[in-house]
Amino acid sequence: MVEPVADAAPPEPARWQTRATAIAIDLLPGSAVMASTGMLALSLPSDSIWRWLVSGIAGLVFLATEVNRIFLPALKGWSLGRAFTGIEVVRGADGAAPGAGRLLLREAAHLVDTVPVLLGWIWPLRDRRRRTFADLLTRTEVRPAAQRQPPANIRVVTARVFVAAAAASLIAAATAYGVVYQNDHNSDRAQAEITRQGPKIVADMLSYDPETLAEDFERAQSLATEKYRQQLVPQQDAIRDSEPVPNFYRVTDAAVLHASPHRATMLLFLQGQRGTPGKERLISATVEVAFVQEAGTWRVDDLDVVSKPLPVQGEK
């Protein structure tokens, strides 16, 4: 009488430490590059083509990471980390290799491992088959690879991947630091320049004398951008067509509201006098002025009157 053969015991699952090493090798290089390129992208101007280029590089690195985790195991049987540690993902029922669809679902299911305070990642420490929540949902297990040997040069390939990722991350991080530092440095320089030059620019642009009206208006136009000249010239024409009287301003107080490398906004309190000799009247005004740097020279790009000047005697 032939006695029945007992079913062979299923292979032992991979150790938790081995799985942790594999996933670290799979995710750390891409995560480091994505973090550094993301930081660089955020430090670049939002309308810059360089920001879109760097964001595209981060996206490609993410795709490469997922190809390594999902499609390479389906095609070659290995991801980089699993080949390095000699483990593989299999279907729990029959031990066959899962397809790309199941591996993709497993990657998405790792969200369930992460959300409850990373509980799913340490669940294998107490599960009999050392499965994560994602393994339980997709009916997979991770076992030592018994049927095939990992690539002979896997350690060299892994080292090259880490060196390349480290180099790319350092370059991106250094570039981001340089961009941020340079931008802050240029902004500080712009603030210092506009603090020194802004009050004189505004006072010179708003002051005029009927005896030198043409020269004063020409000087005022040279202190404005093309955009603001479209507002300034009609105002000057209106003054020229009336009976102009001497108008002089000085800045008694000012504060820079915002400064970037080539733009700045300033709040200025002006005092002065208007009127012919013997009929002068003190005037004051508060203005908010936007400056733009063109070819190394600061010019007025916009001017809003916050409080209007007091009228001269006899005006309404």
XYZ file of C-alpha atoms in Angstrom:
316
model
C 0.000 0.000 0.000
C 1.388 3.368 -1.037
C 1.267 5.995 1.683
C 0.287 9.522 0.626
C 3.083 12.037 0.363
C 2.686 14.944 2.725
C 2.430 18.367 1.111
C 5.727 20.176 1.140
C 5.875 23.111 3.519
C 5.771 26.494 1.781
C 9.117 28.277 1.512
C 10.061 30.535 4.373
C 9.206 34.199 3.744
C 11.924 36.824 3.447
C 13.134 38.436 6.644
C 11.817 41.893 7.511
C 15.326 43.393 7.536
C 16.006 42.015 4.062
C 12.758 43.493 2.730
C 13.552 46.845 4.326
C 16.975 46.834 2.648
C 15.429 46.020 -0.731
C 12.800 48.762 -0.597
C 15.410 51.273 0.587
C 17.600 50.455 -2.418
C 14.582 50.745 -4.723
C 13.269 54.054 -3.349
C 16.102 56.065 -1.803
C 17.971 57.089 -4.999
C 14.822 58.302 -6.753
C 13.431 59.960 -3.623
C 16.659 61.891 -3.056
C 16.747 63.154 -6.638
C 13.034 64.049 -6.610
C 13.396 65.946 -3.327
C 16.399 67.963 -4.504
C 14.978 68.717 -7.967
C 11.636 69.632 -6.397
C 13.420 72.070 -4.088
C 15.250 73.514 -7.084
C 12.017 73.869 -9.080
C 10.353 75.787 -6.237
C 13.299 78.181 -6.035
C 13.011 79.100 -9.732
C 10.535 81.695 -11.093
C 7.098 80.207 -11.753
C 7.091 81.402 -15.375
C 10.633 80.181 -16.104
C 11.230 77.428 -18.643
C 13.932 76.133 -16.295
C 11.302 75.444 -13.633
C 9.311 73.338 -16.074
C 12.476 71.541 -17.204
C 13.517 70.677 -13.650
C 9.958 69.574 -12.819
C 10.058 67.339 -15.890
C 13.299 65.749 -14.666
C 11.671 65.023 -11.298
C 8.740 63.436 -13.120
C 11.047 61.238 -15.191
C 12.874 60.090 -12.059
C 9.526 59.162 -10.499
C 8.606 57.140 -13.599
C 12.005 55.409 -13.552
C 11.476 54.470 -9.901
C 8.080 52.972 -10.658
C 9.399 51.124 -13.725
C 12.040 49.578 -11.471
C 9.429 48.574 -8.890
C 6.671 47.358 -11.243
C 7.695 46.609 -14.810
C 11.227 45.262 -14.353
C 10.029 42.555 -11.922
C 7.271 41.610 -14.378
C 9.726 41.416 -17.303
C 13.008 40.342 -15.668
C 11.882 39.003 -12.316
C 13.866 41.582 -10.330
C 13.832 45.125 -9.116
C 17.189 46.629 -8.233
C 16.696 46.203 -4.489
C 15.234 42.704 -4.714
C 18.051 41.550 -6.973
C 20.601 42.986 -4.540
C 19.029 41.180 -1.569
C 18.025 38.021 -3.451
C 14.272 38.142 -2.787
C 11.214 38.157 -5.029
C 7.505 38.932 -4.890
C 5.257 35.950 -5.638
C 1.586 35.132 -5.591
C 0.806 33.646 -2.209
C -1.461 30.930 -3.582
C 0.908 29.155 -5.973
C 4.232 30.970 -5.694
C 4.103 32.147 -9.309
C 5.487 35.513 -10.369
C 2.799 38.239 -10.365
C 2.122 40.320 -13.447
C 2.602 44.058 -13.834
C -1.062 44.723 -13.009
C -0.856 43.006 -9.631
C 2.456 44.712 -8.866
C 0.956 48.102 -9.754
C -2.000 47.405 -7.460
C 0.456 46.336 -4.751
C 2.365 49.620 -5.048
C -0.881 51.568 -4.729
C -1.909 49.416 -1.752
C 1.261 50.467 0.085
C -0.717 53.622 0.877
C -2.666 51.428 3.307
C 0.657 50.468 4.904
C 1.650 54.110 5.300
C -1.516 55.921 6.418
C -2.032 54.226 9.828
C 1.230 55.620 11.257
C 3.336 53.244 9.111
C 1.713 50.296 10.884
C 1.523 48.236 7.695
C 5.279 48.370 7.204
C 6.014 46.819 10.591
C 3.127 44.340 10.422
C 5.431 41.638 8.915
C 7.199 41.484 12.281
C 4.155 39.734 13.733
C 2.502 38.186 10.673
C 3.204 34.463 10.233
C 3.986 34.915 6.525
C 5.609 38.324 7.132
C 3.148 40.152 4.932
C 2.384 43.850 4.825
C -1.177 45.122 4.489
C -0.472 45.524 0.756
C 0.513 41.857 0.572
C -2.690 40.855 2.329
C -4.819 42.913 -0.061
C -3.100 41.679 -3.238
C -2.405 38.111 -1.993
C 1.333 38.319 -2.488
C 4.329 37.275 -0.447
C 8.019 38.085 -0.498
C 10.359 35.094 -0.413
C 14.030 34.382 -0.976
C 14.581 33.715 -4.682
C 15.304 29.987 -4.876
C 14.854 29.270 -8.576
C 17.215 31.814 -10.098
C 20.372 33.702 -9.290
C 20.488 37.510 -9.282
C 22.632 39.236 -11.927
C 26.334 38.783 -11.250
C 27.106 42.512 -11.450
C 24.174 43.658 -9.286
C 26.401 45.185 -6.605
C 28.271 47.268 -9.176
C 25.024 48.415 -10.791
C 23.554 49.322 -7.395
C 26.642 51.291 -6.443
C 26.538 53.191 -9.736
C 22.857 54.041 -9.241
C 23.528 55.414 -5.766
C 26.559 57.405 -6.907
C 24.609 58.893 -9.833
C 21.647 59.750 -7.588
C 23.929 61.333 -4.985
C 25.693 63.418 -7.628
C 22.416 64.569 -9.171
C 20.991 65.426 -5.752
C 24.068 67.417 -4.746
C 24.060 69.345 -8.020
C 20.348 70.151 -7.696
C 20.661 71.128 -4.031
C 23.721 73.300 -4.696
C 21.971 74.969 -7.625
C 18.869 75.622 -5.501
C 21.019 77.141 -2.759
C 22.824 79.289 -5.301
C 19.572 80.484 -6.868
C 17.976 81.317 -3.519
C 21.132 82.966 -2.170
C 21.649 84.987 -5.337
C 18.011 86.068 -5.404
C 18.098 87.120 -1.744
C 21.406 88.916 -2.286
C 20.062 90.791 -5.325
C 16.849 91.642 -3.460
C 18.836 93.078 -0.559
C 20.929 95.101 -2.981
C 17.794 96.359 -4.761
C 16.289 97.413 -1.425
C 19.432 99.314 -0.497
C 19.555 101.048 -3.879
C 15.890 102.026 -3.905
C 16.085 103.245 -0.299
C 18.857 105.592 -1.384
C 17.643 106.586 -4.863
C 13.848 106.299 -4.655
C 13.043 109.474 -2.684
C 15.151 111.673 -4.983
C 13.635 110.112 -8.120
C 10.083 110.815 -6.935
C 10.861 114.338 -5.688
C 12.613 115.241 -8.961
C 9.774 113.809 -11.058
C 7.046 115.751 -9.231
C 8.861 119.069 -8.858
C 8.859 121.782 -11.552
C 9.259 125.521 -12.080
C 7.409 127.488 -14.805
C 10.677 129.141 -15.851
C 12.283 125.781 -16.618
C 9.105 123.824 -17.327
C 10.290 122.092 -20.514
C 13.526 120.904 -18.956
C 11.762 119.808 -15.742
C 9.142 117.817 -17.657
C 11.780 116.205 -19.858
C 13.712 115.212 -16.736
C 10.551 113.779 -15.202
C 9.879 111.691 -18.315
C 13.415 110.303 -18.206
C 12.751 109.083 -14.666
C 9.665 107.074 -15.736
C 9.236 103.859 -17.670
C 7.476 103.820 -21.016
C 4.383 102.479 -19.273
C 4.170 105.326 -16.761
C 5.030 107.985 -19.357
C 1.633 107.271 -20.917
C 0.083 108.626 -17.723
C 2.673 111.279 -16.977
C 2.705 113.103 -20.309
C -1.066 113.939 -20.325
C -0.710 115.269 -16.773
C 2.195 117.453 -17.871
C 0.213 118.708 -20.882
C -2.659 119.681 -18.583
C -0.264 121.626 -16.342
C 1.370 123.288 -19.352
C -2.016 124.408 -20.734
C -3.055 125.957 -17.419
C -1.205 128.638 -15.491
C 1.576 126.633 -13.835
C 3.064 127.809 -10.584
C 6.230 126.576 -8.905
C 5.769 123.140 -7.391
C 8.507 121.639 -5.214
C 8.506 118.451 -3.180
C 10.896 116.819 -0.770
C 10.565 113.379 0.823
C 10.387 113.522 4.611
C 9.839 109.829 5.240
C 9.844 106.624 3.182
C 9.664 102.873 3.576
C 10.333 100.024 1.151
C 7.289 97.751 1.088
C 8.712 95.108 -1.225
C 11.945 94.555 -3.118
C 13.004 91.914 -5.628
C 16.079 91.953 -7.875
C 14.505 94.261 -10.490
C 11.290 95.574 -8.927
C 10.477 97.481 -5.755
C 7.536 99.212 -4.124
C 7.941 102.174 -1.818
C 5.659 104.298 0.370
C 6.742 107.952 0.540
C 5.516 110.934 2.543
C 6.106 114.184 0.662
C 6.100 117.775 1.858
C 6.779 120.915 -0.101
C 5.362 124.154 -1.326
C 3.340 125.339 -4.281
C 2.633 128.837 -5.534
C 4.295 132.011 -6.696
C 6.702 133.894 -4.409
C 4.801 135.488 -1.568
C 1.808 133.198 -2.116
C 3.387 129.858 -1.366
C 1.361 127.262 0.458
C 2.706 124.193 2.215
C 1.560 120.960 0.603
C 1.897 117.336 1.530
C 1.038 113.997 -0.053
C 1.534 110.283 0.544
C 2.235 108.144 -2.509
C 2.918 104.486 -3.210
C 5.405 104.107 -6.025
C 6.411 101.041 -8.016
C 9.949 101.083 -9.398
C 11.449 98.958 -12.161
C 15.133 98.615 -12.964
C 15.844 99.050 -16.670
C 19.407 98.700 -17.962
C 20.732 99.181 -14.432
C 18.684 102.358 -13.796
C 15.689 102.598 -11.492
C 12.606 104.263 -12.965
C 9.053 104.900 -11.790
C 6.645 102.340 -13.245
C 3.506 103.379 -11.379
C 2.432 105.969 -8.832
C -0.696 105.900 -6.692
C -1.672 108.806 -4.479
C -2.633 107.501 -1.046
C -3.527 110.961 0.296
C -3.831 113.969 -1.982
C -1.790 117.149 -1.489
C -3.346 120.181 0.139
C -4.499 122.732 -2.528
C -2.797 126.065 -2.929
C -4.584 129.137 -1.729
C -7.339 130.104 -4.141
C -7.769 126.614 -5.636
C -10.823 124.455 -5.086
